[in-house]
Short mmCIF file of C-alpha atoms in Angstrom, two decimals:
data_model
loop_
_atom_site.label_atom_id
_atom_site.label_comp_id
_atom_site.label_asym_id
_atom_site.label_seq_id
_atom_site.Cartn_x
_atom_site.Cartn_y
_atom_site.Cartn_z
CA MET A 11 -50.78 -28.01 52.64
CA LYS A 12 -52.74 -28.88 55.72
CA ARG A 13 -50.38 -31.64 56.73
CA ARG A 14 -47.98 -28.94 57.86
CA LYS A 15 -50.36 -28.36 60.76
CA LEU A 16 -49.78 -31.90 61.94
CA TYR A 17 -46.03 -31.37 62.04
CA LEU A 18 -46.62 -28.14 63.91
CA GLY A 19 -48.75 -30.04 66.42
CA ILE A 20 -45.94 -32.51 67.06
CA ILE A 21 -43.43 -29.68 67.49
CA ILE A 22 -45.69 -27.95 70.00
CA LEU A 23 -46.06 -31.20 71.94
CA ALA A 24 -42.28 -31.63 71.93
CA ILE A 25 -41.76 -28.12 73.28
CA LEU A 26 -44.34 -28.74 76.01
CA SER A 27 -42.94 -32.17 76.86
CA PRO A 28 -40.90 -30.97 79.91
CA LEU A 29 -44.29 -30.58 81.61
CA GLY A 30 -43.96 -34.34 81.96
CA LEU A 31 -41.14 -33.71 84.41
CA LEU A 32 -43.58 -32.22 86.91
CA ALA A 33 -44.39 -35.79 87.80
CA THR A 34 -41.57 -36.72 90.12
CA GLY A 35 -42.63 -40.27 90.92
CA SER A 36 -41.67 -43.03 88.52
CA ALA A 37 -44.28 -45.27 86.96
CA TRP A 38 -45.42 -48.19 89.10
CA GLY A 39 -43.35 -51.22 88.24
CA GLU A 40 -40.58 -49.39 86.40
CA TRP A 41 -37.94 -49.54 89.11
CA THR A 42 -34.34 -50.72 89.13
CA ALA A 43 -33.55 -54.14 90.59
CA LYS A 44 -32.04 -52.41 93.62
CA GLN A 45 -35.21 -50.43 94.27
CA VAL A 46 -37.23 -53.62 94.03
CA GLY A 47 -34.76 -55.24 96.44
CA LYS A 48 -35.40 -52.50 98.97
CA GLN A 49 -39.13 -52.96 98.69
CA VAL A 50 -39.34 -56.72 98.99
CA GLY A 51 -36.22 -57.50 101.01
CA PHE A 52 -34.25 -59.34 98.35
CA VAL A 53 -32.99 -58.59 94.85
CA PRO A 54 -34.41 -61.11 92.39
CA LYS A 55 -31.41 -62.74 90.66
CA GLY A 56 -32.86 -62.69 87.18
CA MET A 57 -33.67 -59.02 87.43
CA LEU A 58 -30.13 -58.17 88.40
CA ALA A 59 -28.72 -60.27 85.58
CA LEU A 60 -30.86 -58.83 82.81
CA GLU A 61 -31.35 -55.27 83.89
CA SER A 62 -28.22 -53.79 82.35
CA LEU A 63 -28.41 -55.88 79.21
CA TRP A 64 -28.60 -52.81 77.07
CA TYR A 65 -26.93 -49.44 77.44
CA SER A 66 -29.23 -46.62 76.45
CA PRO A 67 -27.35 -43.43 75.69
CA LEU A 68 -30.11 -41.15 76.97
CA ARG A 69 -31.47 -43.33 79.72
CA GLY A 70 -34.62 -41.88 81.26
CA TYR A 71 -34.68 -39.08 78.65
CA ARG A 72 -31.75 -37.47 80.47
CA LEU A 73 -28.34 -36.32 79.43
CA PRO A 74 -25.78 -38.47 81.22
CA GLY A 75 -24.82 -36.91 84.53
CA SER A 76 -27.20 -33.97 84.34
CA GLY A 77 -27.93 -33.21 87.96
CA ASN A 78 -29.48 -29.77 87.88
CA LYS A 79 -33.02 -28.91 86.93
CA LEU A 80 -32.27 -26.76 83.92
CA LEU A 81 -30.08 -29.41 82.33
CA HIS A 82 -32.77 -31.94 83.06
CA VAL A 83 -35.33 -29.86 81.16
CA GLY A 84 -32.82 -29.36 78.34
CA GLY A 85 -32.13 -33.09 78.22
CA TYR A 86 -35.83 -33.82 78.08
CA LEU A 87 -36.35 -31.39 75.20
CA LEU A 88 -33.36 -32.81 73.39
CA SER A 89 -34.72 -36.32 73.95
CA ALA A 90 -38.07 -35.33 72.46
CA ALA A 91 -36.31 -33.83 69.44
CA ILE A 92 -34.02 -36.83 68.96
CA GLY A 93 -36.82 -39.35 69.41
CA ILE A 94 -39.15 -37.62 66.97
CA GLY A 95 -36.33 -36.98 64.51
CA LEU A 96 -35.24 -40.61 64.58
CA ILE A 97 -38.78 -41.83 64.01
CA LEU A 98 -39.33 -39.50 61.06
CA ILE A 99 -36.01 -40.55 59.51
CA ILE A 100 -36.70 -44.28 59.95
CA PHE A 101 -40.08 -43.94 58.27
CA LYS A 102 -38.48 -41.95 55.47
CA PHE A 103 -36.21 -44.92 54.81
CA LEU A 104 -39.09 -47.37 55.07
CA ALA A 105 -40.98 -45.33 52.48
CA ILE A 106 -38.26 -45.95 49.88
CA SER A 107 -39.70 -49.35 49.04
CA LEU A 108 -43.18 -47.96 48.51
CA PRO A 109 -44.68 -46.85 45.20
CA ASP A 110 -44.15 -43.19 44.41
CA ASP A 111 -47.38 -41.53 43.88
CA GLN A 112 -49.68 -43.89 42.16
CA PRO A 113 -52.69 -44.63 44.30
CA ASN A 114 -52.70 -48.04 45.87
CA GLU A 115 -55.64 -50.42 45.62
CA GLU A 116 -57.87 -48.76 48.14
CA THR A 117 -57.28 -45.15 47.29
CA LYS A 118 -57.81 -46.05 43.65
CA ASN A 119 -61.30 -47.25 44.44
CA ASP A 120 -61.97 -44.09 46.32
CA LEU A 121 -60.75 -41.91 43.53
CA LYS A 122 -63.13 -43.72 41.22
CA LYS A 123 -65.96 -43.17 43.64
CA GLY A 124 -65.06 -39.51 43.92
CA ALA A 125 -65.07 -39.11 40.15
CA GLU A 126 -68.46 -40.76 39.76
CA HIS A 127 -69.83 -38.46 42.37
CA LYS A 128 -68.79 -35.42 40.44
CA MET B 26 -46.68 -49.74 81.31
CA HIS B 27 -43.18 -50.04 79.81
CA ILE B 28 -41.83 -53.29 81.19
CA PRO B 29 -38.05 -53.00 81.65
CA ASP B 30 -35.40 -55.67 81.05
CA GLY B 31 -35.13 -58.18 83.87
CA TYR B 32 -38.78 -58.08 84.82
CA LEU B 33 -39.87 -60.96 82.64
CA SER B 34 -38.63 -64.52 82.53
CA PRO B 35 -37.44 -65.85 79.16
CA GLN B 36 -40.46 -68.17 79.12
CA THR B 37 -42.59 -65.03 79.05
CA TYR B 38 -40.76 -62.60 76.80
CA GLY B 39 -39.85 -65.32 74.29
CA PRO B 40 -43.41 -66.38 73.49
CA LEU B 41 -44.56 -62.76 73.41
CA TYR B 42 -41.94 -62.04 70.74
CA GLY B 43 -43.31 -65.13 69.05
CA VAL B 44 -46.80 -63.67 69.08
CA MET B 45 -45.62 -60.32 67.78
CA LEU B 46 -43.46 -61.52 64.87
CA PRO B 47 -46.32 -62.66 62.62
CA LEU B 48 -48.31 -59.57 63.60
CA TRP B 49 -45.44 -57.26 62.64
CA TYR B 50 -45.05 -59.17 59.39
CA ARG B 51 -48.72 -58.91 58.56
CA ALA B 52 -48.78 -55.22 59.45
CA SER B 53 -45.86 -54.44 57.17
CA LYS B 54 -47.51 -56.39 54.33
CA ASN B 55 -50.68 -54.48 54.92
CA ILE B 56 -48.90 -51.15 54.81
CA LYS B 57 -47.07 -52.00 51.60
CA ARG B 58 -50.43 -52.74 50.03
CA THR B 59 -52.27 -49.66 51.20
CA LEU B 60 -49.70 -46.89 51.47
CA ASN B 61 -47.46 -45.02 49.06
CA LYS B 62 -44.69 -42.46 49.44
CA LYS B 63 -47.19 -39.66 49.80
CA ASN B 64 -49.14 -40.94 52.75
CA MET B 65 -46.32 -42.72 54.57
CA PRO B 66 -45.51 -39.50 56.48
CA LEU B 67 -48.87 -39.88 58.24
CA LEU B 68 -47.60 -43.10 59.76
CA ALA B 69 -44.40 -41.33 60.80
CA LEU B 70 -46.41 -38.51 62.36
CA ALA B 71 -48.59 -40.98 64.21
CA SER B 72 -45.50 -42.72 65.56
CA ALA B 73 -43.93 -39.41 66.61
CA PHE B 74 -47.20 -38.46 68.28
CA SER B 75 -47.28 -41.67 70.28
CA PHE B 76 -43.62 -41.20 71.23
CA VAL B 77 -44.04 -37.65 72.49
CA ILE B 78 -47.40 -38.15 74.19
CA MET B 79 -45.80 -40.86 76.31
CA MET B 80 -43.32 -38.27 77.60
CA PHE B 81 -46.13 -36.41 79.36
CA ASN B 82 -45.92 -38.12 82.72
CA ILE B 83 -48.91 -37.44 84.88
CA PRO B 84 -48.48 -37.62 88.63
CA ILE B 85 -51.14 -39.52 90.53
CA PRO B 86 -51.85 -39.97 94.25
CA GLY B 87 -49.55 -42.56 95.78
CA GLY B 88 -46.35 -41.08 94.38
CA THR B 89 -46.27 -42.82 91.01
CA SER B 90 -46.92 -41.49 87.54
CA GLY B 91 -48.06 -42.66 84.14
CA HIS B 92 -49.09 -41.46 80.71
CA ALA B 93 -51.37 -41.91 77.74
CA ILE B 94 -50.31 -44.01 74.72
CA GLY B 95 -52.17 -42.56 71.76
CA SER B 96 -52.88 -46.02 70.33
CA ALA B 97 -56.64 -45.57 70.27
CA LEU B 98 -56.42 -42.29 68.39
CA ILE B 99 -54.04 -43.72 65.79
CA ALA B 100 -56.18 -46.84 65.36
CA ILE B 101 -59.32 -44.80 64.79
CA ILE B 102 -57.66 -42.52 62.26
CA LEU B 103 -55.24 -44.79 60.42
CA GLY B 104 -56.54 -48.24 61.26
CA PRO B 105 -55.21 -50.87 63.68
CA TRP B 106 -52.42 -52.23 61.46
CA SER B 107 -50.96 -48.78 60.94
CA ALA B 108 -51.24 -48.20 64.67
CA LEU B 109 -49.43 -51.46 65.34
CA ILE B 110 -46.49 -50.35 63.22
CA SER B 111 -46.33 -46.76 64.42
CA VAL B 112 -46.63 -47.55 68.13
CA THR B 113 -44.11 -50.40 67.82
CA MET B 114 -41.68 -47.95 66.24
CA ALA B 115 -42.16 -45.49 69.10
CA LEU B 116 -41.60 -48.28 71.64
CA THR B 117 -38.47 -49.45 69.83
CA VAL B 118 -36.89 -45.99 69.86
CA GLN B 119 -37.86 -45.60 73.52
CA ALA B 120 -36.24 -48.89 74.42
CA LEU B 121 -33.06 -48.51 72.37
CA VAL B 122 -32.24 -44.86 72.93
CA PHE B 123 -33.95 -43.92 76.17
CA GLY B 124 -34.07 -47.13 78.19
CA ASP B 125 -37.83 -46.78 78.53
CA GLY B 126 -38.99 -50.38 78.34
CA GLY B 127 -36.61 -53.29 77.90
CA ILE B 128 -35.11 -54.89 74.81
CA THR B 129 -36.14 -58.34 75.97
CA ALA B 130 -39.56 -56.92 76.86
CA LEU B 131 -40.12 -55.19 73.52
CA GLY B 132 -42.34 -58.04 72.36
CA ALA B 133 -44.37 -57.83 75.56
CA ASN B 134 -44.65 -54.06 75.46
CA SER B 135 -45.63 -54.13 71.79
CA PHE B 136 -48.19 -56.81 72.56
CA THR B 137 -49.93 -54.64 75.15
CA MET B 138 -49.51 -51.13 73.76
CA ALA B 139 -49.19 -51.68 70.01
CA PHE B 140 -51.53 -54.68 69.59
CA ILE B 141 -54.11 -55.00 72.36
CA ALA B 142 -54.65 -51.26 72.71
CA PRO B 143 -55.14 -50.25 69.05
CA PHE B 144 -57.06 -53.36 67.99
CA SER B 145 -59.49 -53.20 70.89
CA ALA B 146 -59.87 -49.45 70.34
CA TYR B 147 -60.58 -49.91 66.65
CA TYR B 148 -63.29 -52.48 67.13
CA ILE B 149 -64.88 -50.66 70.07
CA TYR B 150 -65.01 -47.50 67.98
CA ARG B 151 -66.47 -49.31 64.98
CA PHE B 152 -69.03 -51.06 67.14
CA ILE B 153 -70.29 -47.81 68.66
CA ALA B 154 -69.73 -45.35 65.84
CA GLY B 155 -70.54 -47.49 62.84
CA ARG B 156 -69.04 -46.61 59.49
CA SER B 157 -70.48 -43.15 59.10
CA ALA B 158 -68.15 -40.44 57.87
CA VAL B 159 -69.73 -37.75 59.97
CA PHE B 160 -68.09 -37.10 63.29
CA GLY B 161 -71.21 -36.72 65.38
CA ARG B 162 -72.26 -37.74 68.85
CA ARG B 163 -71.99 -41.47 68.25
CA GLN B 164 -68.48 -41.04 66.92
CA LYS B 165 -67.50 -38.98 69.94
CA VAL B 166 -68.87 -41.55 72.35
CA GLY B 167 -67.15 -44.27 70.35
CA ALA B 168 -63.80 -42.49 70.44
CA ALA B 169 -64.08 -41.77 74.16
CA MET B 170 -64.98 -45.36 75.00
CA ALA B 171 -62.31 -46.72 72.69
CA GLY B 172 -59.64 -44.66 74.43
CA TYR B 173 -60.76 -45.55 77.93
CA ILE B 174 -61.34 -49.25 77.45
CA SER B 175 -58.36 -49.94 75.20
CA ILE B 176 -55.73 -48.50 77.53
CA ASN B 177 -57.31 -50.41 80.39
CA LEU B 178 -57.17 -53.68 78.48
CA ALA B 179 -53.50 -52.99 77.76
CA ALA B 180 -52.92 -52.17 81.43
CA LEU B 181 -54.64 -55.36 82.55
CA ALA B 182 -52.53 -57.41 80.13
CA THR B 183 -49.39 -55.75 81.50
CA ALA B 184 -50.51 -56.52 85.06
CA LEU B 185 -51.13 -60.17 84.14
CA ILE B 186 -47.78 -60.52 82.38
CA LEU B 187 -45.94 -59.05 85.37
CA GLY B 188 -48.05 -60.75 88.02
CA ILE B 189 -47.48 -64.29 86.74
CA GLN B 190 -43.68 -63.94 87.07
CA PRO B 191 -43.42 -65.15 90.69
CA LEU B 192 -45.62 -68.11 89.74
CA ILE B 193 -43.54 -69.34 86.83
CA ALA B 194 -39.92 -68.52 87.66
CA THR B 195 -38.46 -69.12 91.10
CA SER B 196 -35.04 -70.17 92.39
CA ALA B 197 -34.46 -73.52 94.12
CA THR B 198 -35.39 -71.88 97.42
CA GLY B 199 -38.65 -70.57 96.04
CA GLN B 200 -37.52 -66.95 95.64
CA PRO B 201 -38.91 -65.18 92.59
CA LEU B 202 -36.21 -64.71 89.93
CA TYR B 203 -37.92 -61.86 88.13
CA PHE B 204 -40.66 -59.38 88.98
CA PRO B 205 -41.59 -60.44 92.51
CA TYR B 206 -45.05 -58.95 93.03
CA SER B 207 -48.14 -61.15 92.90
CA LEU B 208 -51.02 -60.86 90.45
CA LYS B 209 -53.19 -59.27 93.09
CA VAL B 210 -50.69 -56.48 93.65
CA THR B 211 -49.96 -55.83 89.98
CA ILE B 212 -53.63 -55.74 89.01
CA MET B 213 -54.53 -53.44 91.90
CA ALA B 214 -51.67 -51.05 91.15
CA ILE B 215 -51.63 -50.98 87.35
CA SER B 216 -55.30 -51.44 86.57
CA GLY B 217 -56.30 -49.21 89.46
CA ALA B 218 -54.20 -46.31 88.18
CA HIS B 219 -55.49 -46.72 84.62
CA LEU B 220 -59.14 -47.15 85.57
CA LEU B 221 -59.03 -44.00 87.68
CA PHE B 222 -56.61 -41.73 85.85
CA PHE B 223 -54.76 -42.67 82.68
CA GLY B 224 -57.86 -44.18 81.07
CA VAL B 225 -59.56 -40.82 81.38
CA VAL B 226 -56.54 -39.06 79.85
CA GLU B 227 -56.34 -41.49 76.92
CA SER B 228 -60.08 -41.13 76.42
CA LEU B 229 -59.91 -37.34 76.33
CA ILE B 230 -56.96 -37.31 73.93
CA THR B 231 -58.73 -39.75 71.62
CA VAL B 232 -62.01 -37.89 71.44
CA LEU B 233 -60.57 -34.36 71.34
CA VAL B 234 -57.87 -34.92 68.75
CA SER B 235 -59.97 -37.13 66.47
CA GLY B 236 -62.79 -34.59 66.71
CA TYR B 237 -60.44 -31.76 65.86
CA LEU B 238 -58.90 -33.60 62.93
CA ALA B 239 -62.33 -34.44 61.56
CA LYS B 240 -63.76 -30.94 62.00
CA SER B 241 -60.77 -29.01 60.72
CA LYS B 242 -60.56 -31.32 57.70
CA ILE B 243 -56.82 -31.47 58.14
CA LEU B 244 -57.33 -35.07 57.22
CA SER B 245 -60.29 -36.40 55.35
CA LEU B 246 -61.96 -38.96 57.54
CA SER B 247 -64.17 -41.52 55.96
CA GLY B 248 -65.03 -43.70 58.88
CA PRO B 249 -62.64 -45.36 61.25
CA GLY B 250 -59.24 -46.35 60.02
CA MET B 251 -60.00 -45.17 56.55
CA ILE B 252 -58.19 -41.99 55.98
CA ARG B 253 -57.58 -41.33 52.36
CA PRO B 254 -55.08 -38.55 52.39
CA GLN B 255 -55.05 -38.35 48.62
CA VAL B 256 -58.70 -37.83 47.95
CA LYS B 257 -59.66 -34.89 50.01
CA GLU B 258 -63.29 -33.92 50.18
CA ALA B 259 -64.47 -36.65 47.85
CA THR B 260 -64.61 -39.40 50.44
CA VAL B 261 -66.21 -37.22 53.05
CA GLU B 262 -69.07 -36.41 50.74
CA THR B 263 -69.62 -39.70 49.03
CA THR B 264 -69.65 -42.10 51.95
#
């Protein structure tokens, strides 16, 4: 089944993902309120209030408290695996409500077309 | 392009959630109508692809970094509604688990990366490439343009959303309450970086991966957004 190749592609990307750590600078406009405060001379009140609204367990794709480089790479890999795994599982659950195998409207038309062609 | 919590005023992130809700609803309806258990994994794969491609941070001059989104590629292969769902899912996991992009800003981030990007990409691709099933030169140009322009439209929208904050939400003393940089600064920084760098990356990913998928016949492509995973060669030959 050729679809296996697609999964393989995703796995390869996940393994290569720590290459993304070569970029040391953060994205423009993705700073903490404090960092913004340093840049503009004051900390916007709303930013400070909302910034820690949500606690993300793997903030920044890092294991909590992982200072050294190797752990950082490990945390990044783990993050890729967890993120991809979660997404695949969620879609698996979403698929429960869908019809099993029978072609839906559009594929049905195509199947008909394919048959006529033959 | 992931706007964190605290950057947007409620009068911005509220309406953007408002815009996204009917779009998410329509997308899920659309998927229920066109997908079944067999081809749902393609949506999951697309979402996982978008998630992982956004982990490849690319350093650019000036000390910042950024990444591709993958929206254009997904829109071309699976159609814009499928892209809307799969990219939204990637953004949701990023926000909830990894703190990449805010919870309050999820509507805004979905609006730029899961709506503007894939829909603009889809129509740009269709406009240039037509409905032909063959992945020839026109299709390549279409995919490349779709990738480049769509991520830049998303970037511009992000810059506008951020840049209007000091105009619409200030304290009694006139201090910005949320993201403090002006429109001029946000557009220069965000659009500049995408026009010069990340647009090129998104463009390359879109044209190379869609070309590979079409050539290798891993998926049967019958024009943009019209993969029929169930009917393999049939659609390629008949259309």
